[in-house]
Short mmCIF file of C-alpha atoms (C1' of nucleotides) in Angstrom, two decimals:
data_model
loop_
_atom_site.label_atom_id
_atom_site.label_comp_id
_atom_site.label_asym_id
_atom_site.label_seq_id
_atom_site.Cartn_x
_atom_site.Cartn_y
_atom_site.Cartn_z
CA MET P 1 -24.94 -15.06 10.12
CA THR P 2 -27.13 -12.20 9.01
CA THR P 3 -26.96 -11.80 4.84
CA GLU P 4 -25.85 -8.13 5.47
CA GLU P 5 -23.20 -9.55 7.99
CA LEU P 6 -21.91 -12.40 5.92
CA ILE P 7 -21.51 -9.48 2.55
CA LEU P 8 -20.09 -7.03 5.15
CA GLN P 9 -17.07 -10.69 6.18
CA ALA P 10 -17.22 -11.10 1.82
CA ALA P 11 -16.17 -7.80 1.36
CA THR P 12 -13.63 -6.88 4.08
CA ARG P 13 -11.95 -9.77 2.03
CA VAL P 14 -12.05 -8.48 -1.16
CA CYS P 15 -11.64 -4.45 -0.02
CA GLN P 16 -7.84 -5.60 2.12
CA GLU P 17 -7.01 -7.75 -0.33
CA LYS P 18 -6.76 -5.88 -3.81
CA GLY P 19 -8.09 -2.49 -2.72
CA PHE P 20 -10.48 0.03 -2.77
CA ALA P 21 -10.15 1.13 -6.54
CA ALA P 22 -9.81 -2.58 -8.09
CA ALA P 23 -12.10 -4.01 -5.59
CA ARG P 24 -15.22 -5.15 -7.88
CA MET P 25 -18.24 -5.02 -5.85
CA ASP P 26 -19.67 -8.64 -8.10
CA GLU P 27 -16.40 -9.85 -6.88
CA ILE P 28 -17.57 -9.34 -2.68
CA ALA P 29 -20.69 -10.60 -4.38
CA LYS P 30 -19.68 -13.79 -5.37
CA GLU P 31 -17.98 -13.99 -2.16
CA ALA P 32 -21.26 -14.31 -0.48
CA GLY P 33 -22.26 -15.75 -2.88
CA ILE P 34 -25.32 -13.65 -3.36
CA ASN P 35 -26.68 -10.94 -5.64
CA ARG P 36 -24.92 -7.85 -6.58
CA ALA P 37 -28.03 -6.30 -6.94
CA LEU P 38 -28.23 -7.15 -3.51
CA LEU P 39 -24.82 -5.04 -1.73
CA HIS P 40 -26.80 -1.56 -3.24
CA TYR P 41 -30.16 -2.98 -0.78
CA TYR P 42 -27.78 -3.15 2.38
CA PHE P 43 -24.72 -0.30 1.57
CA ARG P 44 -26.57 1.26 -1.01
CA SER P 45 -23.00 2.02 -2.45
CA LYS P 46 -19.53 0.73 -2.50
CA GLU P 47 -17.77 4.21 -1.28
CA LYS P 48 -20.65 3.69 2.00
CA MET P 49 -19.63 0.06 2.45
CA PHE P 50 -16.24 0.35 2.28
CA ASP P 51 -16.94 3.58 5.01
CA ILE P 52 -17.82 0.69 6.70
CA ILE P 53 -15.72 -1.54 6.39
CA PHE P 54 -12.78 1.03 7.21
CA ALA P 55 -14.17 2.23 9.91
CA VAL P 56 -13.71 -1.08 12.35
CA LYS P 57 -10.19 -1.85 10.76
CA PHE P 58 -9.09 1.44 11.62
CA LYS P 59 -10.54 0.71 15.72
CA ALA P 60 -8.90 -2.48 15.28
CA PHE P 61 -5.69 -0.52 14.33
CA PHE P 62 -5.77 2.03 16.93
CA SER P 63 -7.80 0.92 19.65
CA GLY P 64 -5.88 0.59 22.93
CA VAL P 65 -2.40 2.21 21.83
CA ALA P 66 -3.01 5.58 22.46
CA GLY P 67 -4.06 3.73 26.46
CA ILE P 68 -0.69 2.72 26.14
CA PHE P 69 0.94 6.06 25.72
CA GLN P 70 -0.86 7.57 27.64
CA ALA P 71 -0.60 5.56 30.73
CA GLU P 72 1.80 6.47 33.49
CA ILE P 73 4.18 4.06 33.50
CA SER P 74 8.03 4.00 32.73
CA ILE P 75 8.47 4.38 29.14
CA PHE P 76 10.57 0.75 29.42
CA ASP P 77 7.25 -0.77 30.45
CA LYS P 78 5.51 1.20 27.23
CA VAL P 79 7.99 -0.58 24.89
CA THR P 80 7.24 -4.17 26.04
CA ALA P 81 2.63 -3.26 25.96
CA LEU P 82 3.02 -1.39 22.83
CA VAL P 83 5.54 -4.32 21.22
CA ASP P 84 3.35 -7.13 22.73
CA LEU P 85 -0.34 -5.15 22.03
CA GLU P 86 0.63 -4.64 17.89
CA LEU P 87 2.28 -7.56 17.05
CA SER P 88 -1.13 -9.28 19.07
CA VAL P 89 -3.50 -7.67 17.05
CA ILE P 90 -1.68 -8.21 13.34
CA SER P 91 -0.63 -11.21 14.17
CA GLN P 92 -4.85 -11.52 14.07
CA ASN P 93 -5.31 -9.21 10.67
CA PRO P 94 -1.81 -9.56 8.67
CA GLU P 95 -3.14 -7.59 6.37
CA LEU P 96 -4.35 -4.32 8.43
CA PRO P 97 -1.97 -1.91 8.27
CA LEU P 98 -1.79 -1.55 4.72
CA PHE P 99 -5.00 -1.55 4.32
CA ILE P 100 -5.27 1.64 6.55
CA ILE P 101 -1.73 3.28 4.59
CA GLY P 102 -2.35 1.80 0.69
CA GLU P 103 -6.63 3.40 1.46
CA LEU P 104 -5.67 6.77 3.37
CA ASN P 105 -4.13 8.76 0.33
CA ARG P 106 -7.51 8.02 -2.15
CA ASN P 107 -9.56 9.73 0.71
CA PRO P 108 -7.28 11.85 3.84
CA GLU P 109 -10.61 13.65 5.23
CA ARG P 110 -11.54 9.93 6.47
CA LEU P 111 -9.23 9.51 8.33
CA ILE P 112 -8.40 13.10 10.95
CA LYS P 113 -12.92 11.63 10.37
CA MET P 114 -12.23 8.46 12.84
CA MET P 115 -9.63 9.51 14.75
CA GLN P 116 -11.86 12.96 16.27
CA LYS P 117 -15.07 9.89 16.58
CA ASN P 118 -12.47 8.12 18.15
CA ASN P 119 -11.13 10.85 20.23
CA VAL P 120 -7.26 10.06 19.69
CA ASN P 121 -5.63 13.80 19.87
CA MET P 122 -2.15 12.09 19.38
CA ALA P 123 -0.08 15.67 19.13
CA ALA P 124 -1.26 15.77 22.18
CA ILE P 125 -0.13 12.23 22.78
CA LEU P 126 3.61 13.06 21.26
CA VAL P 127 3.96 16.43 23.72
CA GLN P 128 2.68 13.66 26.88
CA LEU P 129 5.37 11.26 24.93
CA GLU P 130 7.81 13.80 25.06
CA LYS P 131 7.60 14.84 28.05
CA GLN P 132 7.62 11.64 29.91
CA LEU P 133 10.88 11.20 27.16
CA HIS P 134 12.52 14.10 27.53
CA GLU P 135 12.64 12.97 31.96
CA GLU P 136 13.77 9.70 31.25
CA TYR P 137 16.96 10.80 29.74
CA LEU P 138 17.76 13.86 32.37
CA ALA P 139 17.40 10.68 34.80
CA GLY P 140 20.10 9.33 32.91
CA THR P 141 17.59 5.58 31.86
CA ILE P 142 17.97 6.14 28.23
CA LYS P 143 18.92 8.17 25.78
CA LYS P 144 17.92 11.00 23.87
CA PHE P 145 15.07 10.32 21.64
CA THR P 146 12.58 12.43 20.28
CA ALA P 147 8.80 11.39 20.98
CA TYR P 148 8.94 11.07 16.92
CA ALA P 149 12.19 8.62 16.53
CA PHE P 150 10.16 6.43 19.43
CA VAL P 151 6.48 5.86 18.04
CA LEU P 152 8.38 5.42 14.20
CA ASN P 153 10.89 2.68 15.74
CA ILE P 154 8.75 0.69 17.21
CA MET P 155 5.67 0.72 15.05
CA GLY P 156 8.59 0.19 12.15
CA LEU P 157 10.16 -3.33 13.70
CA CYS P 158 6.45 -4.58 14.72
CA LEU P 159 4.72 -3.59 11.88
CA TYR P 160 6.83 -3.73 8.80
CA PRO P 161 7.41 -7.04 7.85
CA PHE P 162 3.69 -6.98 7.90
CA ILE P 163 3.07 -4.50 5.41
CA ALA P 164 6.17 -5.98 3.26
CA LYS P 165 4.75 -9.69 4.17
CA ASN P 166 4.57 -10.78 0.88
CA LEU P 167 8.04 -8.60 -0.45
CA ILE P 168 9.49 -11.42 1.21
CA ILE P 169 6.73 -13.83 0.60
CA HIS P 170 7.33 -13.46 -2.89
CA ILE P 171 11.11 -12.72 -2.88
CA VAL P 172 12.81 -15.13 -1.17
CA GLY P 173 10.18 -17.58 -1.95
CA VAL P 174 8.53 -18.38 2.00
CA ASP P 175 5.75 -20.45 3.54
CA LYS P 176 3.44 -17.88 4.04
CA GLU P 177 2.14 -18.77 7.55
CA LYS P 178 4.90 -20.25 7.98
CA PHE P 179 5.98 -15.99 7.72
CA LEU P 180 3.66 -15.43 9.41
CA GLU P 181 4.57 -17.51 12.62
CA PHE P 182 7.54 -15.94 13.13
CA VAL P 183 6.94 -13.14 12.95
CA SER P 184 4.35 -13.28 15.68
CA GLY P 185 6.72 -14.12 17.64
CA ARG P 186 9.45 -12.13 17.92
CA LYS P 187 7.89 -10.77 20.83
CA GLN P 188 10.39 -10.35 23.66
CA GLU P 189 12.96 -10.36 20.33
CA ILE P 190 12.02 -6.79 19.43
CA THR P 191 11.17 -5.86 23.45
CA ASP P 192 14.48 -7.03 24.35
CA PHE P 193 16.39 -4.65 20.47
CA ILE P 194 13.93 -1.94 21.42
CA ILE P 195 15.29 -1.66 24.83
CA ALA P 196 18.74 -2.13 25.10
CA GLY P 197 19.18 0.67 22.03
CA MET P 198 17.64 2.78 24.04
CA LYS P 199 19.04 2.43 27.18
CA ALA P 200 21.49 5.25 28.22
CA MET J 1 13.21 16.16 -23.21
CA THR J 2 11.49 14.06 -25.73
CA THR J 3 7.93 12.81 -25.51
CA GLU J 4 8.21 9.86 -24.40
CA GLU J 5 10.23 10.85 -21.69
CA LEU J 6 7.86 13.75 -21.45
CA ILE J 7 5.13 10.72 -21.02
CA LEU J 8 6.80 8.49 -18.75
CA GLN J 9 7.74 10.74 -15.80
CA ALA J 10 3.64 12.02 -15.73
CA ALA J 11 2.82 8.18 -16.02
CA THR J 12 5.73 7.53 -13.03
CA ARG J 13 3.59 10.36 -11.29
CA VAL J 14 0.64 9.12 -11.01
CA CYS J 15 0.92 5.50 -10.54
CA GLN J 16 2.43 6.59 -7.67
CA GLU J 17 0.61 8.22 -6.35
CA LYS J 18 -2.48 6.50 -7.10
CA GLY J 19 -1.85 2.73 -8.05
CA PHE J 20 -2.58 0.68 -10.73
CA ALA J 21 -5.58 -0.04 -10.76
CA ALA J 22 -7.00 4.26 -9.53
CA ALA J 23 -4.49 5.54 -12.29
CA ARG J 24 -6.25 6.84 -15.33
CA MET J 25 -4.69 7.40 -18.97
CA ASP J 26 -7.06 10.73 -18.59
CA GLU J 27 -5.14 11.70 -15.75
CA ILE J 28 -1.44 11.39 -17.44
CA ALA J 29 -2.33 12.37 -20.55
CA LYS J 30 -3.34 15.48 -18.97
CA GLU J 31 -0.29 15.59 -16.53
CA ALA J 32 2.13 15.39 -19.95
CA GLY J 33 0.05 18.12 -21.33
CA ILE J 34 -0.61 15.65 -24.43
CA ASN J 35 -3.44 13.32 -25.76
CA ARG J 36 -4.86 10.40 -24.69
CA ALA J 37 -4.26 8.62 -28.02
CA LEU J 38 -0.83 9.18 -27.62
CA LEU J 39 -0.39 6.83 -24.75
CA HIS J 40 -1.41 3.82 -26.37
CA TYR J 41 1.51 5.03 -29.65
CA TYR J 42 3.79 5.35 -27.38
CA PHE J 43 3.28 2.25 -24.88
CA ARG J 44 0.18 0.09 -26.44
CA SER J 45 -1.90 -0.47 -23.41
CA LYS J 46 -1.94 0.82 -19.58
CA GLU J 47 -0.42 -2.81 -18.55
CA LYS J 48 2.26 -1.82 -20.60
CA MET J 49 4.00 1.27 -19.43
CA PHE J 50 3.32 0.44 -15.96
CA ASP J 51 6.06 -2.89 -16.51
CA ILE J 52 8.60 0.26 -17.81
CA ILE J 53 8.02 2.38 -14.44
CA PHE J 54 7.92 -0.55 -12.43
CA ALA J 55 10.94 -1.86 -13.26
CA VAL J 56 12.75 1.55 -12.66
CA LYS J 57 11.36 1.88 -9.98
CA PHE J 58 12.55 -2.07 -8.75
CA LYS J 59 15.79 -1.81 -9.49
CA ALA J 60 16.14 2.10 -7.61
CA PHE J 61 15.00 0.36 -4.82
CA PHE J 62 16.76 -2.93 -5.12
CA SER J 63 20.04 -1.64 -6.21
CA GLY J 64 22.95 -2.32 -4.19
CA VAL J 65 21.97 -3.32 -1.58
CA ALA J 66 22.63 -7.21 -2.30
CA GLY J 67 25.67 -5.93 -3.04
CA ILE J 68 26.40 -4.95 0.12
CA PHE J 69 24.66 -7.74 2.00
CA GLN J 70 27.33 -9.66 -0.37
CA ALA J 71 30.24 -7.74 0.61
CA GLU J 72 33.34 -9.37 3.09
CA ILE J 73 32.94 -7.03 5.86
CA SER J 74 31.13 -6.31 9.53
CA ILE J 75 27.56 -7.01 10.79
CA PHE J 76 28.28 -3.18 11.95
CA ASP J 77 29.08 -2.24 8.30
CA LYS J 78 26.82 -3.72 7.13
CA VAL J 79 24.53 -2.28 9.22
CA THR J 80 26.32 1.37 8.78
CA ALA J 81 25.97 1.16 4.74
CA LEU J 82 22.60 -0.54 4.63
CA VAL J 83 20.83 1.93 6.38
CA ASP J 84 23.14 4.86 4.55
CA LEU J 85 21.89 3.65 1.73
CA GLU J 86 18.55 3.16 2.08
CA LEU J 87 17.92 6.89 3.70
CA SER J 88 19.00 8.82 0.84
CA VAL J 89 17.48 6.41 -2.02
CA ILE J 90 14.14 6.89 -0.09
CA SER J 91 15.13 10.00 0.66
CA GLN J 92 14.68 11.39 -2.85
CA ASN J 93 12.26 9.10 -4.06
CA PRO J 94 10.19 8.93 -0.74
CA GLU J 95 6.54 6.87 -2.60
CA LEU J 96 8.54 3.63 -3.15
CA PRO J 97 8.60 0.88 -1.01
CA LEU J 98 5.03 1.66 -1.10
CA PHE J 99 4.61 2.08 -4.80
CA ILE J 100 6.45 -2.17 -5.31
CA ILE J 101 4.89 -2.64 -2.04
CA GLY J 102 1.22 -1.66 -2.81
CA GLU J 103 1.53 -3.20 -6.12
CA LEU J 104 3.11 -6.30 -5.21
CA ASN J 105 -0.43 -8.23 -4.92
CA ARG J 106 -2.38 -7.42 -8.67
CA ASN J 107 0.85 -9.10 -10.27
CA PRO J 108 3.72 -10.97 -8.09
CA GLU J 109 5.29 -13.00 -11.41
CA ARG J 110 6.31 -9.53 -12.20
CA LEU J 111 9.07 -9.26 -9.49
CA ILE J 112 9.94 -12.56 -9.32
CA LYS J 113 11.13 -11.33 -12.92
CA MET J 114 12.69 -8.75 -12.44
CA MET J 115 14.72 -10.68 -9.48
CA GLN J 116 16.20 -13.07 -11.79
CA LYS J 117 16.75 -10.25 -14.35
CA ASN J 118 18.94 -7.95 -12.10
CA ASN J 119 20.67 -11.34 -10.39
CA VAL J 120 19.20 -10.74 -7.21
CA ASN J 121 19.67 -14.75 -5.54
CA MET J 122 18.08 -13.19 -1.72
CA ALA J 123 17.13 -16.98 -1.10
CA ALA J 124 21.43 -17.30 -1.54
CA ILE J 125 22.05 -13.89 0.32
CA LEU J 126 20.46 -14.74 3.88
CA VAL J 127 22.26 -18.50 3.67
CA GLN J 128 25.05 -15.93 3.09
CA LEU J 129 23.84 -13.32 5.86
CA GLU J 130 23.20 -16.63 8.05
CA LYS J 131 25.94 -17.96 8.17
CA GLN J 132 27.95 -14.54 8.81
CA LEU J 133 24.95 -13.45 12.15
CA HIS J 134 26.29 -17.04 13.25
CA GLU J 135 30.74 -16.91 13.07
CA GLU J 136 29.67 -13.10 14.59
CA TYR J 137 27.46 -14.75 17.03
CA LEU J 138 30.22 -17.29 17.80
CA ALA J 139 33.40 -14.02 18.64
CA GLY J 140 30.83 -12.31 20.96
CA THR J 141 30.50 -9.29 19.08
CA ILE J 142 26.11 -9.49 18.99
CA LYS J 143 24.00 -10.82 20.57
CA LYS J 144 21.89 -13.87 18.08
CA PHE J 145 20.15 -12.94 15.58
CA THR J 146 18.44 -15.00 12.56
CA ALA J 147 19.24 -13.46 9.00
CA TYR J 148 15.19 -12.36 8.37
CA ALA J 149 15.34 -10.48 11.82
CA PHE J 150 18.10 -8.45 10.78
CA VAL J 151 16.67 -7.17 7.36
CA LEU J 152 13.23 -7.11 8.43
CA ASN J 153 14.69 -4.68 11.64
CA ILE J 154 17.58 -2.41 9.00
CA MET J 155 14.40 -1.79 6.61
CA GLY J 156 11.60 -1.42 9.00
CA LEU J 157 13.56 0.57 10.78
CA CYS J 158 14.34 2.51 7.80
CA LEU J 159 12.08 2.19 5.52
CA TYR J 160 8.31 2.64 8.29
CA PRO J 161 8.41 6.21 8.48
CA PHE J 162 8.15 7.01 4.15
CA ILE J 163 5.70 4.15 3.83
CA ALA J 164 3.63 5.60 6.72
CA LYS J 165 4.65 8.81 5.77
CA ASN J 166 0.58 10.34 4.76
CA LEU J 167 -0.88 8.24 7.98
CA ILE J 168 1.60 10.87 10.00
CA ILE J 169 1.62 14.03 8.47
CA HIS J 170 -2.69 13.78 9.05
CA ILE J 171 -2.68 12.05 12.25
CA VAL J 172 -0.47 14.48 14.29
CA GLY J 173 -0.29 17.76 11.38
CA VAL J 174 2.98 17.84 11.15
CA ASP J 175 4.19 19.67 7.55
CA LYS J 176 4.75 17.44 4.97
CA GLU J 177 8.44 18.71 3.58
CA LYS J 178 9.37 18.94 7.21
CA PHE J 179 8.87 15.11 8.33
CA LEU J 180 10.59 13.90 5.21
CA GLU J 181 13.66 16.70 6.45
CA PHE J 182 13.09 14.82 10.03
CA VAL J 183 13.09 11.18 8.63
CA SER J 184 16.24 11.54 6.16
CA GLY J 185 18.51 12.99 8.66
CA ARG J 186 18.22 10.51 11.02
CA LYS J 187 21.01 8.07 8.82
CA GLN J 188 22.49 8.31 12.66
CA GLU J 189 20.58 7.77 15.42
CA ILE J 190 19.09 4.23 12.94
CA THR J 191 22.45 3.37 12.38
CA ASP J 192 23.59 3.79 16.44
CA PHE J 193 20.05 2.62 17.63
CA ILE J 194 20.41 -0.81 15.83
CA ILE J 195 23.69 -1.69 16.42
CA ALA J 196 22.98 -0.98 19.67
CA GLY J 197 20.66 -2.91 19.87
CA MET J 198 22.76 -5.43 18.37
CA LYS J 199 25.47 -5.90 20.54
CA ALA J 200 26.30 -8.80 22.48
"C1'" DG N 1 3.73 12.14 -34.71
"C1'" DT N 2 -0.47 14.22 -32.77
"C1'" DC N 3 -5.18 14.65 -33.54
"C1'" DT N 4 -11.04 13.57 -32.77
"C1'" DA N 5 -13.93 10.41 -32.97
"C1'" DT N 6 -15.53 6.35 -31.75
"C1'" DA N 7 -15.54 1.17 -30.63
"C1'" DA N 8 -16.26 -2.19 -26.62
"C1'" DG N 9 -16.00 -3.66 -22.89
"C1'" DG N 10 -16.18 -2.73 -17.92
"C1'" DT N 11 -18.96 -1.51 -13.29
"C1'" DG N 12 -21.43 1.15 -9.74
"C1'" DA N 13 -26.34 1.49 -9.44
"C1'" DT N 14 -31.50 1.13 -9.79
"C1'" DA N 15 -36.45 -0.59 -11.74
"C1'" DG N 16 -39.29 -3.50 -10.92
"C1'" DA N 17 -40.85 -9.35 -10.65
"C1'" DC N 18 -41.30 -12.87 -7.71
"C1'" DG R 1 -35.35 -10.09 1.00
"C1'" DT R 2 -33.43 -11.80 -3.42
"C1'" DC R 3 -33.11 -11.88 -8.31
"C1'" DT R 4 -33.15 -10.40 -13.14
"C1'" DA R 5 -32.41 -7.28 -16.82
"C1'" DT R 6 -31.02 -3.46 -17.74
"C1'" DC R 7 -29.41 2.02 -17.32
"C1'" DA R 8 -25.68 4.68 -17.67
"C1'" DC R 9 -21.10 5.92 -16.96
"C1'" DC R 10 -16.67 5.32 -17.03
"C1'" DT R 11 -11.95 3.93 -19.08
"C1'" DT R 12 -8.40 0.92 -22.50
"C1'" DA R 13 -8.39 0.88 -26.37
"C1'" DT R 14 -8.10 1.48 -31.64
"C1'" DA R 15 -9.32 3.92 -36.36
"C1'" DG R 16 -8.46 7.28 -39.87
"C1'" DA R 17 -8.11 12.18 -40.72
"C1'" DC R 18 -4.10 16.21 -40.76
#
DNA sequence: GTCTATAAGGTGATAGAC
DNA sequence: GTCTATCACCTTATAGAC
């Protein structure tokens, strides 16, 4: 592993845990086992380093999701595919949702740029989704749902357990690994729950 | 309004928006229209001031919820009551969930102390809930659910839209007030969705 | 109670030796 | 490339006048 990769890995850990404002260049350097000045040699500034970290995490968070939304499959198949993808991706990276959401306030423009760069047009996706939901409603397969409700329900059920991970761990005093194992293993249960809730 | 209340109000706004690490005493002072030294006169330190803010917000977040969990009503009535309470409380304070969750990492002990101080024993609540869920499952009214799943599903569906508020606003370019109005108005829809998903 | 001035320490970033 | 030393700035907190 190159020094640059080593630093980036350490920086990712620290930034994800603490957030940009609370993350310290000194802590990142120590975590990487190198000197603080070397961080600036490779990345010039904290902000630029954070940009790179955010871009990687953003891709992990969104890649694949847009494709499923736009696929020509039934709405129930979309539910299954979305739950499967989200839980798979986030299980590998439990801090991801809170990191993205938490850092958003500080620099919303960054997110918008990322969306454009990755060719994700969420407004267009929602319009298309709205059409499909309406058609399936008319066909009698599902109850009436807006595209917003559809997305929020799926994301809420999949992501919230990871977002509230530390809250739950500390409140009920459960083991972190056990908890993550539990929420990651709920693919079928969540999928069934959503489909049962949507069926006409 | 006393100066102390004025400061606390300004401090709450800034801390909730920026988080502890990014919040600046100077910004709070300006927001309150007073001098920075006066903050320390009233609250001694940033940390102590934050303690007070957090305690108030914590109570708003948890008060009532424990009571519903422990009430002697059917599981469907609990769903209805919980969704109603959560959406009512959070609608009045959309930043609340992310604030509590986001600040947790920095000081988990604070949360544990709050739970004890407010006499909320979540572990005991979950045991009791588990019992009820099992009984209603045996009675044939609902599918099999763990207490964890029950709580996570409800909280995810109610809270996630507020947690991801800024993500959604920026991604789809929707108006903030419109969005909050929409998610706050989903009480019936979410309740129906959950009950449909749980029914045997 | 409220202010100005300032101390004390932390933090990102750079200079320059090796 | 990697280090030590250091600058320049920012932020919390206090001292002391009014």
